[in-house]
PDB file of C-alpha atoms in Angstrom:
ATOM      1  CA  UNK A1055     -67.483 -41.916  -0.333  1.00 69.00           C
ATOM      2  CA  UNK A1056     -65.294 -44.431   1.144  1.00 82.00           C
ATOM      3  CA  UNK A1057     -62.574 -43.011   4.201  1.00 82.00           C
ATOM      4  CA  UNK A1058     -59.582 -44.564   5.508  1.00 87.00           C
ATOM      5  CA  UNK A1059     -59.033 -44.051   9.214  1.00 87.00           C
ATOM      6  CA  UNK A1060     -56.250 -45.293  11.274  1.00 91.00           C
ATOM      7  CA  UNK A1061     -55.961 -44.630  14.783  1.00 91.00           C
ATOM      8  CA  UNK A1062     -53.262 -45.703  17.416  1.00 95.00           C
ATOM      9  CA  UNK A1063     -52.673 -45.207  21.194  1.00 93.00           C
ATOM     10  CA  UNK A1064     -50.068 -45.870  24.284  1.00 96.00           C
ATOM     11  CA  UNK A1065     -50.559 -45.528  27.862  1.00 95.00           C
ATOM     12  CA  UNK A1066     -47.976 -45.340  30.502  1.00 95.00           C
ATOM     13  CA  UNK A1067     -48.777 -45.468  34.002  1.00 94.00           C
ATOM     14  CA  UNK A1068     -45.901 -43.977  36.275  1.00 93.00           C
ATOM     15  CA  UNK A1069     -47.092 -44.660  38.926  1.00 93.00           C
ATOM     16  CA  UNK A1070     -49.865 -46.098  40.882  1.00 92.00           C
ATOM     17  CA  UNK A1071     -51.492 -42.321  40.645  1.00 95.00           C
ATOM     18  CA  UNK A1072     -50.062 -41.083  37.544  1.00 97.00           C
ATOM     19  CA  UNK A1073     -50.870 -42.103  34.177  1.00 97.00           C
ATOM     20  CA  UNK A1074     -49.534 -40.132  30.836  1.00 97.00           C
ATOM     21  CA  UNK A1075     -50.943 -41.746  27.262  1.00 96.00           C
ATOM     22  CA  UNK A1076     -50.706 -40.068  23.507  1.00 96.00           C
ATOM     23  CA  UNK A1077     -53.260 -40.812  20.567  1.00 93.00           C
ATOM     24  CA  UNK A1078     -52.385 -40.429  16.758  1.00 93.00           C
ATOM     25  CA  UNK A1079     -55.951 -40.356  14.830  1.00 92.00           C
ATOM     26  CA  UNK A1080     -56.009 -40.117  10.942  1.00 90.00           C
ATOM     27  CA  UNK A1081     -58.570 -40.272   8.705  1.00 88.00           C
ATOM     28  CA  UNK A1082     -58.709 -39.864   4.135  1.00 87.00           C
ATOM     29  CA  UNK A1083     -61.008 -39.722   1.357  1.00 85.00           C
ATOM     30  CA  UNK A1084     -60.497 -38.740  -1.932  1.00 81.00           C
ATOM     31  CA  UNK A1085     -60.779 -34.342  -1.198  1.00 82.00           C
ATOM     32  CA  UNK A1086     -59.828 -34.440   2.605  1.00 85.00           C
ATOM     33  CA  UNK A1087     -57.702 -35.644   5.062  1.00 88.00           C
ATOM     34  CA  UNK A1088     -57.931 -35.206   8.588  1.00 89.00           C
ATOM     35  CA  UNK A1089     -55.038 -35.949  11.800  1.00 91.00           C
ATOM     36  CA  UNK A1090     -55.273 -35.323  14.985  1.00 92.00           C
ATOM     37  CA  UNK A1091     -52.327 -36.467  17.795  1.00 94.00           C
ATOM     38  CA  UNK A1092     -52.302 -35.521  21.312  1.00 95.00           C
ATOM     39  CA  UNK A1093     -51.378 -36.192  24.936  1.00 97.00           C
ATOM     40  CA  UNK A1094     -53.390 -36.806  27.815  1.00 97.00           C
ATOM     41  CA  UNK A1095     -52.804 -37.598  31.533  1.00 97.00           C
ATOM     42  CA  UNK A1096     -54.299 -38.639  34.993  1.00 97.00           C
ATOM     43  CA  UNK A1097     -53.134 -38.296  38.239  1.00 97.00           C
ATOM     44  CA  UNK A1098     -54.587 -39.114  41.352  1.00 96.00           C
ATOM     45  CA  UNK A1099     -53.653 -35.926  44.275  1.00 95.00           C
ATOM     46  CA  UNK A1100     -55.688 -38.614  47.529  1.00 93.00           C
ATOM     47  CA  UNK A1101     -58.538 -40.582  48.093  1.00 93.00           C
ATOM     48  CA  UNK A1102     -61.073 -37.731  46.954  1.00 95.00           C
ATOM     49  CA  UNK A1103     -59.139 -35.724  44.240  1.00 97.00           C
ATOM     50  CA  UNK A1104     -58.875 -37.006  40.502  1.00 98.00           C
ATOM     51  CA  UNK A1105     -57.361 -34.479  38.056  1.00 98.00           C
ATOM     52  CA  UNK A1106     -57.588 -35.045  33.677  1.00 98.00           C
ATOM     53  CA  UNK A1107     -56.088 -33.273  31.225  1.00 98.00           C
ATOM     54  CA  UNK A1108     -55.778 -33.824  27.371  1.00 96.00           C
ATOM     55  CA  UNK A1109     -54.117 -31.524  24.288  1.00 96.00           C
ATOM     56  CA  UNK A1110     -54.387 -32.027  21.314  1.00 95.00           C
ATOM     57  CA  UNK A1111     -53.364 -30.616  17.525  1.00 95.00           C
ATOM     58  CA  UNK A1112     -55.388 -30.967  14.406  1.00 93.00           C
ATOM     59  CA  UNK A1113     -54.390 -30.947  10.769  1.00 92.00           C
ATOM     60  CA  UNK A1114     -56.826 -30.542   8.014  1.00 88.00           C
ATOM     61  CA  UNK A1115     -56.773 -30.690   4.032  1.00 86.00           C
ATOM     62  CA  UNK A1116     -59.538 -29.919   1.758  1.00 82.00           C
ATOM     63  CA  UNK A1117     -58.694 -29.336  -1.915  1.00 79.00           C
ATOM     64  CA  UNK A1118     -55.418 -28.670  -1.168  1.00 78.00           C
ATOM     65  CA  UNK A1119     -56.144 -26.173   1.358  1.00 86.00           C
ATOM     66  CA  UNK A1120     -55.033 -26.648   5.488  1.00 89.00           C
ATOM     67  CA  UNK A1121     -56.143 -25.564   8.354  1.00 90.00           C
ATOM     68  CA  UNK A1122     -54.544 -26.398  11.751  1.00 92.00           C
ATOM     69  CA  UNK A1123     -56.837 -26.301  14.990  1.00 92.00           C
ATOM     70  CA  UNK A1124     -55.998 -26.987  18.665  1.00 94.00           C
ATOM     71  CA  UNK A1125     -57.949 -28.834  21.699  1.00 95.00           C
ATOM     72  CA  UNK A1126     -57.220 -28.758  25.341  1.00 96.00           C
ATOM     73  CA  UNK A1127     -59.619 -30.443  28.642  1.00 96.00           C
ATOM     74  CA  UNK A1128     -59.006 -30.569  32.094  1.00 98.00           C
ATOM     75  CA  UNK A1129     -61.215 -31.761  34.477  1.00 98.00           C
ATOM     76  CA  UNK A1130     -60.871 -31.720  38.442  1.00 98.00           C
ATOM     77  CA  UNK A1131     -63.483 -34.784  40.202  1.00 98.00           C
ATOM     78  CA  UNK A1132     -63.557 -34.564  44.081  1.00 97.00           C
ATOM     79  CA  UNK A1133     -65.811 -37.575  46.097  1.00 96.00           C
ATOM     80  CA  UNK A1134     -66.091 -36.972  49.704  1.00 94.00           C
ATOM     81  CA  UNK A1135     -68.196 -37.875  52.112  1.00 92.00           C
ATOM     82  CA  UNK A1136     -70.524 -35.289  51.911  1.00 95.00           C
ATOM     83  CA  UNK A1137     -68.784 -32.884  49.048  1.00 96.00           C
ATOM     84  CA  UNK A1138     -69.010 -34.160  45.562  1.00 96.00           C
ATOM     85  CA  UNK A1139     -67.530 -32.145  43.036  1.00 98.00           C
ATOM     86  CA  UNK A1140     -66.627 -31.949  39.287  1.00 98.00           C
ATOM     87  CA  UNK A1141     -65.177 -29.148  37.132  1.00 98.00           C
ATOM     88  CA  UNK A1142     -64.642 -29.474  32.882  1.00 98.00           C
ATOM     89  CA  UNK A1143     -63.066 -26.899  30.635  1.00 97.00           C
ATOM     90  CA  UNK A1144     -62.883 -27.605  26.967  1.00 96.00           C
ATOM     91  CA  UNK A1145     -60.880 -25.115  24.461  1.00 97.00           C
ATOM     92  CA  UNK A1146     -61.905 -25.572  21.696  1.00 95.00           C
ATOM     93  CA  UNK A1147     -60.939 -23.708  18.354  1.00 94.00           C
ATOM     94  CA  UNK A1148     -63.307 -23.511  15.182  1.00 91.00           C
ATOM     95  CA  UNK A1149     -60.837 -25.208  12.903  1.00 89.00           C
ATOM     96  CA  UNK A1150     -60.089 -28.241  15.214  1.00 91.00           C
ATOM     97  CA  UNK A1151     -60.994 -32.036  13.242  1.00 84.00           C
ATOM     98  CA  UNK A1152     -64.307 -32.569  15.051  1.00 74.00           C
ATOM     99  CA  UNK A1153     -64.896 -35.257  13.045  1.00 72.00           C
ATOM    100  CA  UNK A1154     -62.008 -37.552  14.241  1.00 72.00           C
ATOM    101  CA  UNK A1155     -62.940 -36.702  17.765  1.00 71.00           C
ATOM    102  CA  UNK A1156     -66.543 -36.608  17.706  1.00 73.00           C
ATOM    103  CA  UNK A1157     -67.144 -33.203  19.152  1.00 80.00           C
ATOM    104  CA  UNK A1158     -70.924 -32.245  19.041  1.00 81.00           C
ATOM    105  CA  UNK A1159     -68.995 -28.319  18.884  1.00 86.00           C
ATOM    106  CA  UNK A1160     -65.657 -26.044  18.229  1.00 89.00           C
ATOM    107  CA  UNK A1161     -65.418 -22.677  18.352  1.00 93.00           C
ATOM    108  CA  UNK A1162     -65.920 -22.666  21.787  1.00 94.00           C
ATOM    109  CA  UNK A1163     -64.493 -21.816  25.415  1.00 97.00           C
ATOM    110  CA  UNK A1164     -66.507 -23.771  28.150  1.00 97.00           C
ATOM    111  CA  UNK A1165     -66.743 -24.439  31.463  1.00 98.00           C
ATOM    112  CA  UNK A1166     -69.072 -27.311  33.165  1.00 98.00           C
ATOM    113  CA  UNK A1167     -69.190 -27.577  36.827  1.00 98.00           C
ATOM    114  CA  UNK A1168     -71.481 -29.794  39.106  1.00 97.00           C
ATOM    115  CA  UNK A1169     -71.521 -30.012  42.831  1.00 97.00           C
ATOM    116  CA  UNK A1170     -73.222 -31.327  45.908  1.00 97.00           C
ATOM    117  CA  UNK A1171     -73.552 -31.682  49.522  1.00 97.00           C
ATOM    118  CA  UNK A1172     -74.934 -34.426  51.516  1.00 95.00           C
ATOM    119  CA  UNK A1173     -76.272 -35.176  54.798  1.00 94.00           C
ATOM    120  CA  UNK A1174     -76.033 -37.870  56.519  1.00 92.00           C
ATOM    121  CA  UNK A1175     -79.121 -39.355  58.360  1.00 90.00           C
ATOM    122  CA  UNK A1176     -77.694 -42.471  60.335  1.00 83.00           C
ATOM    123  CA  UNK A1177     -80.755 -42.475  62.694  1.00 81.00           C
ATOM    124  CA  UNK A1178     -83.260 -42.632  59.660  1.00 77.00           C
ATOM    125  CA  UNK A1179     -84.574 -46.204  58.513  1.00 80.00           C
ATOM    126  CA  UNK A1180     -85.549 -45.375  55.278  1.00 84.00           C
ATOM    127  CA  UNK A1181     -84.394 -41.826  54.343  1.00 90.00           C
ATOM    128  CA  UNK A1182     -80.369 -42.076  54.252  1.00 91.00           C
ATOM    129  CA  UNK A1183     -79.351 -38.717  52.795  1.00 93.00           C
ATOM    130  CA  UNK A1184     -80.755 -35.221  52.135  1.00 95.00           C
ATOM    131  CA  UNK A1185     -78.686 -32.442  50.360  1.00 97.00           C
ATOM    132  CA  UNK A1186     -78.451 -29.692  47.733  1.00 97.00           C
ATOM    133  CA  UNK A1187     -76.865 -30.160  44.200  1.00 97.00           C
ATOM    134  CA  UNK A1188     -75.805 -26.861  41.642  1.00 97.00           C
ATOM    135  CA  UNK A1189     -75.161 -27.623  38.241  1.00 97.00           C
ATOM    136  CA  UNK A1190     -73.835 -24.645  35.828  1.00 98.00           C
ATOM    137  CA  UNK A1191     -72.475 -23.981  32.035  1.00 98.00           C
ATOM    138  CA  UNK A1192     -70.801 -21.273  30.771  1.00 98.00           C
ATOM    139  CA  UNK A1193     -70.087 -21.099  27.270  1.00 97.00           C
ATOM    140  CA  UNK A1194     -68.337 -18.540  24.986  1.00 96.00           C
ATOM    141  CA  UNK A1195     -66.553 -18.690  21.661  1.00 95.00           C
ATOM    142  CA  UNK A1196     -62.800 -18.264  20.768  1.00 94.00           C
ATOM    143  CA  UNK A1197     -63.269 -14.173  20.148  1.00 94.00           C
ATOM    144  CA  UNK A1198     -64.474 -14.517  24.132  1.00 94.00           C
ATOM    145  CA  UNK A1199     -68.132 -13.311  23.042  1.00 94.00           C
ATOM    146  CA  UNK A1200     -70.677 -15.332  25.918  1.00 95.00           C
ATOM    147  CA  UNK A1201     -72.393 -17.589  23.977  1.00 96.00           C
ATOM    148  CA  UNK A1202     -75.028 -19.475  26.639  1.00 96.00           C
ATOM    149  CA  UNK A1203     -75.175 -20.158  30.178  1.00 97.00           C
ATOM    150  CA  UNK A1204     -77.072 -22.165  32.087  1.00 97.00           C
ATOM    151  CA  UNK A1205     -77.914 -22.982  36.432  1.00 98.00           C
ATOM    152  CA  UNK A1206     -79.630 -25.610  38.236  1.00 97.00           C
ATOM    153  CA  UNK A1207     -80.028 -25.438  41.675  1.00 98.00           C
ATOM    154  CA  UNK A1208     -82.040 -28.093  43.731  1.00 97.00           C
ATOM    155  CA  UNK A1209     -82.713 -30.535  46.690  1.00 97.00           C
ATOM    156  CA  UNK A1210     -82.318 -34.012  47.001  1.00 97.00           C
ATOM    157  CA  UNK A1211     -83.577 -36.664  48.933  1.00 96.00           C
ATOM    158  CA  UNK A1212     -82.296 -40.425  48.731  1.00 94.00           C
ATOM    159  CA  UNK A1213     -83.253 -43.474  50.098  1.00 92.00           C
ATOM    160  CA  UNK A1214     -82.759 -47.069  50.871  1.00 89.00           C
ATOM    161  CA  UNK A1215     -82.649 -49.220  47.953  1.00 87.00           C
ATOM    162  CA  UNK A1216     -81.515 -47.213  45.293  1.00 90.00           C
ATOM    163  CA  UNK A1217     -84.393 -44.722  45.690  1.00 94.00           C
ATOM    164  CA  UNK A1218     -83.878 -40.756  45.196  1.00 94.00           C
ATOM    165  CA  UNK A1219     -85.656 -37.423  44.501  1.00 97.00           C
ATOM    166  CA  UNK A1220     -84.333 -34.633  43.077  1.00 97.00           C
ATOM    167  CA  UNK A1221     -86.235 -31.065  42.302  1.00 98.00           C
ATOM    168  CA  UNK A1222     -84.731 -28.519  40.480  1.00 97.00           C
ATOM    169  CA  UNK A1223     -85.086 -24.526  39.536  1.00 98.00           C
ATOM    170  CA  UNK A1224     -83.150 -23.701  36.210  1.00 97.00           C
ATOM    171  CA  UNK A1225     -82.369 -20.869  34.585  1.00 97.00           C
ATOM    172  CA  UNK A1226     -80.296 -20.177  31.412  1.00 97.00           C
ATOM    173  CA  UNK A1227     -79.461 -17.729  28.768  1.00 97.00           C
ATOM    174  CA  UNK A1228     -78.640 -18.159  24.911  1.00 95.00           C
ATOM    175  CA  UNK A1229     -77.637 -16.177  22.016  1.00 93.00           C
ATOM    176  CA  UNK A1230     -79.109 -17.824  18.576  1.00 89.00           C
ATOM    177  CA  UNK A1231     -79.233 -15.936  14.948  1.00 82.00           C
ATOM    178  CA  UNK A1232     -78.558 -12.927  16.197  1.00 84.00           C
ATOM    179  CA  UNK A1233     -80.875 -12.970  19.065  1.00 88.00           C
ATOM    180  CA  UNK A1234     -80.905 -13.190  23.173  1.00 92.00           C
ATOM    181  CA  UNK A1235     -83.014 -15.672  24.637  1.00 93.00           C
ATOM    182  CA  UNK A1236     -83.308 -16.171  28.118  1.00 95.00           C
ATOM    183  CA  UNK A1237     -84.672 -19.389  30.230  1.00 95.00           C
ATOM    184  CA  UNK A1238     -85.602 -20.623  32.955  1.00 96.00           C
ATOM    185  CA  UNK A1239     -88.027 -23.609  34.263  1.00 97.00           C
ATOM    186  CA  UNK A1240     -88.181 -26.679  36.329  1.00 97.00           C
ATOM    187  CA  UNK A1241     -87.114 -30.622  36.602  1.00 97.00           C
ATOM    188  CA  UNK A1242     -87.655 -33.108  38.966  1.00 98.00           C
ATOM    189  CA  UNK A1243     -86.115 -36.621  38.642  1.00 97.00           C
ATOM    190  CA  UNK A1244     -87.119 -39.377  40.662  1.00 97.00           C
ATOM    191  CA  UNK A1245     -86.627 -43.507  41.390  1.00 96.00           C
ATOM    192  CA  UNK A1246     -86.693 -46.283  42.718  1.00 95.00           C
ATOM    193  CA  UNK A1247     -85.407 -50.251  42.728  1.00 92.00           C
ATOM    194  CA  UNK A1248     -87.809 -50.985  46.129  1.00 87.00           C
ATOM    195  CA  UNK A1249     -88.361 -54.204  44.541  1.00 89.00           C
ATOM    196  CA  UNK A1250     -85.254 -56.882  43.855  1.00 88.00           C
ATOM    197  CA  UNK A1251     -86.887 -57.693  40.142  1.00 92.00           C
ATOM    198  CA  UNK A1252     -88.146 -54.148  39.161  1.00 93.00           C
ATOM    199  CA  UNK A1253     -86.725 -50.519  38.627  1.00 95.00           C
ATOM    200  CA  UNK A1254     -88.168 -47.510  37.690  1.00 96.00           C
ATOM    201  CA  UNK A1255     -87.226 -44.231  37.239  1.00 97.00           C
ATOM    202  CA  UNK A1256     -89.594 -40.805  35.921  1.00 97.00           C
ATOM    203  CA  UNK A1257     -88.189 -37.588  34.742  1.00 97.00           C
ATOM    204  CA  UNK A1258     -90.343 -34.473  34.057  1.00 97.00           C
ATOM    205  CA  UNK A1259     -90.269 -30.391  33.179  1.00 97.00           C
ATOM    206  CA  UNK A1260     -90.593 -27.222  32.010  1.00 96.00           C
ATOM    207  CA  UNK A1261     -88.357 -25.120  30.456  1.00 95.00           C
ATOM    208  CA  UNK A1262     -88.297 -22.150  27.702  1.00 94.00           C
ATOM    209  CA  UNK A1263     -86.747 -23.526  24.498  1.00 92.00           C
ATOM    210  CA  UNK A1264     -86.250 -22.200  21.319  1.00 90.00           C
ATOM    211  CA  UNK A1265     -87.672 -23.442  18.365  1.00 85.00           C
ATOM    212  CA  UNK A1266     -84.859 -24.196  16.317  1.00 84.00           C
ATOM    213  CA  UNK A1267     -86.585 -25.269  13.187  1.00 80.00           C
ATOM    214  CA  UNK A1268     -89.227 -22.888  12.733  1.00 76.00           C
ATOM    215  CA  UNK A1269     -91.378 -23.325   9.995  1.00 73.00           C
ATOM    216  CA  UNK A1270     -90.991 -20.855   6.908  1.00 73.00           C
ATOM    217  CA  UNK A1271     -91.356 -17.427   7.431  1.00 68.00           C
ATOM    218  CA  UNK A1272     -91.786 -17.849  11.432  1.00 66.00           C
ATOM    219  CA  UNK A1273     -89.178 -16.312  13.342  1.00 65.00           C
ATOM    220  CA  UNK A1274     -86.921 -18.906  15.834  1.00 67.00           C
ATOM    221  CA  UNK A1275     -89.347 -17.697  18.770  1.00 80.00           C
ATOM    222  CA  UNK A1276     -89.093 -18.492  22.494  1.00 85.00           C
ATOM    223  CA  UNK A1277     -91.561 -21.299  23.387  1.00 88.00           C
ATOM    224  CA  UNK A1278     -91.927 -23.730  26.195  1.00 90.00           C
ATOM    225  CA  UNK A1279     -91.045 -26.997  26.010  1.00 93.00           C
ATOM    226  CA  UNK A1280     -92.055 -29.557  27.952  1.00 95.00           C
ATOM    227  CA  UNK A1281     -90.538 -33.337  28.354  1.00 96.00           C
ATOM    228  CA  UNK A1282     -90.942 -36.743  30.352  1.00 96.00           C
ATOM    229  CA  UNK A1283     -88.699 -39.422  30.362  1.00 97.00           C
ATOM    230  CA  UNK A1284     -90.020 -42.901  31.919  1.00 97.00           C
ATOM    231  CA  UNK A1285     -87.769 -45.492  32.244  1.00 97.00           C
ATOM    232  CA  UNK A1286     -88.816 -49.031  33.945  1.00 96.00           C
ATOM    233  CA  UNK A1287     -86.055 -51.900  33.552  1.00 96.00           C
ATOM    234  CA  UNK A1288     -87.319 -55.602  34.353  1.00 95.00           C
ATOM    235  CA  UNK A1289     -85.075 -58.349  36.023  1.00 93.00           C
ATOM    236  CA  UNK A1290     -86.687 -61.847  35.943  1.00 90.00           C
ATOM    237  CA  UNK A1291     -83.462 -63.219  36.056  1.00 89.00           C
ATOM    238  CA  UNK A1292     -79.989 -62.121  37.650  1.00 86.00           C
ATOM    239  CA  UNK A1293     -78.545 -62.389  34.658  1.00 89.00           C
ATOM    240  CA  UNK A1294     -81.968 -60.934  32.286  1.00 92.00           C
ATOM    241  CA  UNK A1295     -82.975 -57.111  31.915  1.00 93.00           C
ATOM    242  CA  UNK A1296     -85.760 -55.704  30.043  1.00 95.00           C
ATOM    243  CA  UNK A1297     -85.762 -52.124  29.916  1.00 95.00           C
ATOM    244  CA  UNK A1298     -88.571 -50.241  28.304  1.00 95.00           C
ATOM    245  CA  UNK A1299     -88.279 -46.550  27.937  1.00 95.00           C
ATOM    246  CA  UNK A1300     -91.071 -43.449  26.894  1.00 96.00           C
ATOM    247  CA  UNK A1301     -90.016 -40.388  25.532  1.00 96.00           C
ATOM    248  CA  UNK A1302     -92.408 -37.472  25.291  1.00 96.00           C
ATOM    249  CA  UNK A1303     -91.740 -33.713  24.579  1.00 93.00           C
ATOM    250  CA  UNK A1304     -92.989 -30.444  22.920  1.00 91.00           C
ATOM    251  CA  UNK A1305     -93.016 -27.072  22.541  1.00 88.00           C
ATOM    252  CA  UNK A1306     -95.691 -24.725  22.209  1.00 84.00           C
ATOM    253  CA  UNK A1307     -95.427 -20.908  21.786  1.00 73.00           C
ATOM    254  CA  UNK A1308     -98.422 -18.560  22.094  1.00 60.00           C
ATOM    255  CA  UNK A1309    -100.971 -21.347  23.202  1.00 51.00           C
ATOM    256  CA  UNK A1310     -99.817 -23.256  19.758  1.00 53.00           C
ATOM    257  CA  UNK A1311     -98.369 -26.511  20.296  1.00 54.00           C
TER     258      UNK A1311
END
């Protein structure tokens, strides 16, 4: 099936700390045509706040039928000395043209928020910064039922040359074909570039999953799912990087992998 898809875009920036921009998106086959157009800005409050925002409309046509949907984001960053913060809320409704905007999901009311605070250790030689990070979801769908949530709350540790630590507790909660799941596990993430030509960073957990494609006539059960994520990135040459990742995970449930 071959599409036509057109897309244009201008940005204005006001000012030096205000920025306001529109984007027309359009996209037809043969049965369907999809548009999207919205408006989006960015201002700047100081020298830690940074506030986004984006609406948008959708127009849809299958087989002669329409269907209208409607986006809207804002996002609030703060970067401080020792207070990092960042807040996203998506609105999105079920009928909205995911496919022009490449939403992974619609239908849904969401709010994303990460934080943390930092130490400073001027006296240490090696250990720079020590602190606590809280990471958080809340999702629910446009008839306000709670879909999923999810919190992560940890320490961190960080270093001289690029080197950090990071454990985590999580816990989360989802609602899946008609059933209630709740989570909760563990992650810890750490690194390192102590050497000028080599970098390497390891991430590894627990965590109750569910088994989304369950084999037929099994049940989507609660398992736990386990994962590691090694990641070492060569540099021979200022301007040369190798980077050779391994991915490992699973799931078992009842002692059966």
């Amino acid at each position: 099936e071959k599409a036509k898809v057109a897309m244009a875009r201008v940005q204005n920036d006001l000012t030096h700390d205000f920025a306001m921009g529109g984007l027309i998106t359009d996209r037809r086959t043969d049965r369907q045509a999809d548009s999207v157009a919205g408006l989006d800005a960015r201002f700047q409050l100081d020298d830690n706040w940074i506030f986004q925002a984006q609406m948008a409309r959708s127009q849809r046509e299958v087989d002669g039928h329409k269907l209208s949907g409607h986006l809207g984001y804002f996002e609030a960053k703060h970067q401080g000395k020792h207070l990092e913060y960042l807040a996203k809320y998506s609105d999105i409704s079920s009928a909205f043209a995911g496919n022009l905007a490449f939403l992974p999901r619609t239908d849904v009311k969401q709010l994303e928020q990460e934080s943390m605070y930092l130490w400073h250790l001027d006296d240490a030689e090696d250990l720079q910064r020590l602190g606590f990070i809280g990471n958080s979801t809340v999702s629910r769908d446009q008839s306000n039922q709670l879909q999923d949530w999810s919190l992560d709350v940890g320490v961190v540790a960080e270093g001289s040359r690029d080197s950090w630590l990071e454990v985590f507790s999580r816990h989360g909660y989802e609602k899946y074909a008609g059933q209630e799941y709740r989570k909760q596990g563990w992650l810890v993430s750490v690194g390192s570039s102590w050497l000028s030509w080599l970098s390497a960073m390891a991430e590894f957990g627990a965590m109750d999953s569910i088994n989304y494609t369950p084999a037929a006539g099994v049940s989507s059960l609660l398992g736990q799912g386990r994962s590691m994520d090694l990641t070492l990135t060569f540099m021979p040459h200022p301007q040369w990087r190798i980077e050779e990742k391994l991915l490992w995970n699973d799931l078992s449930a009842n002692g059966v992998t």
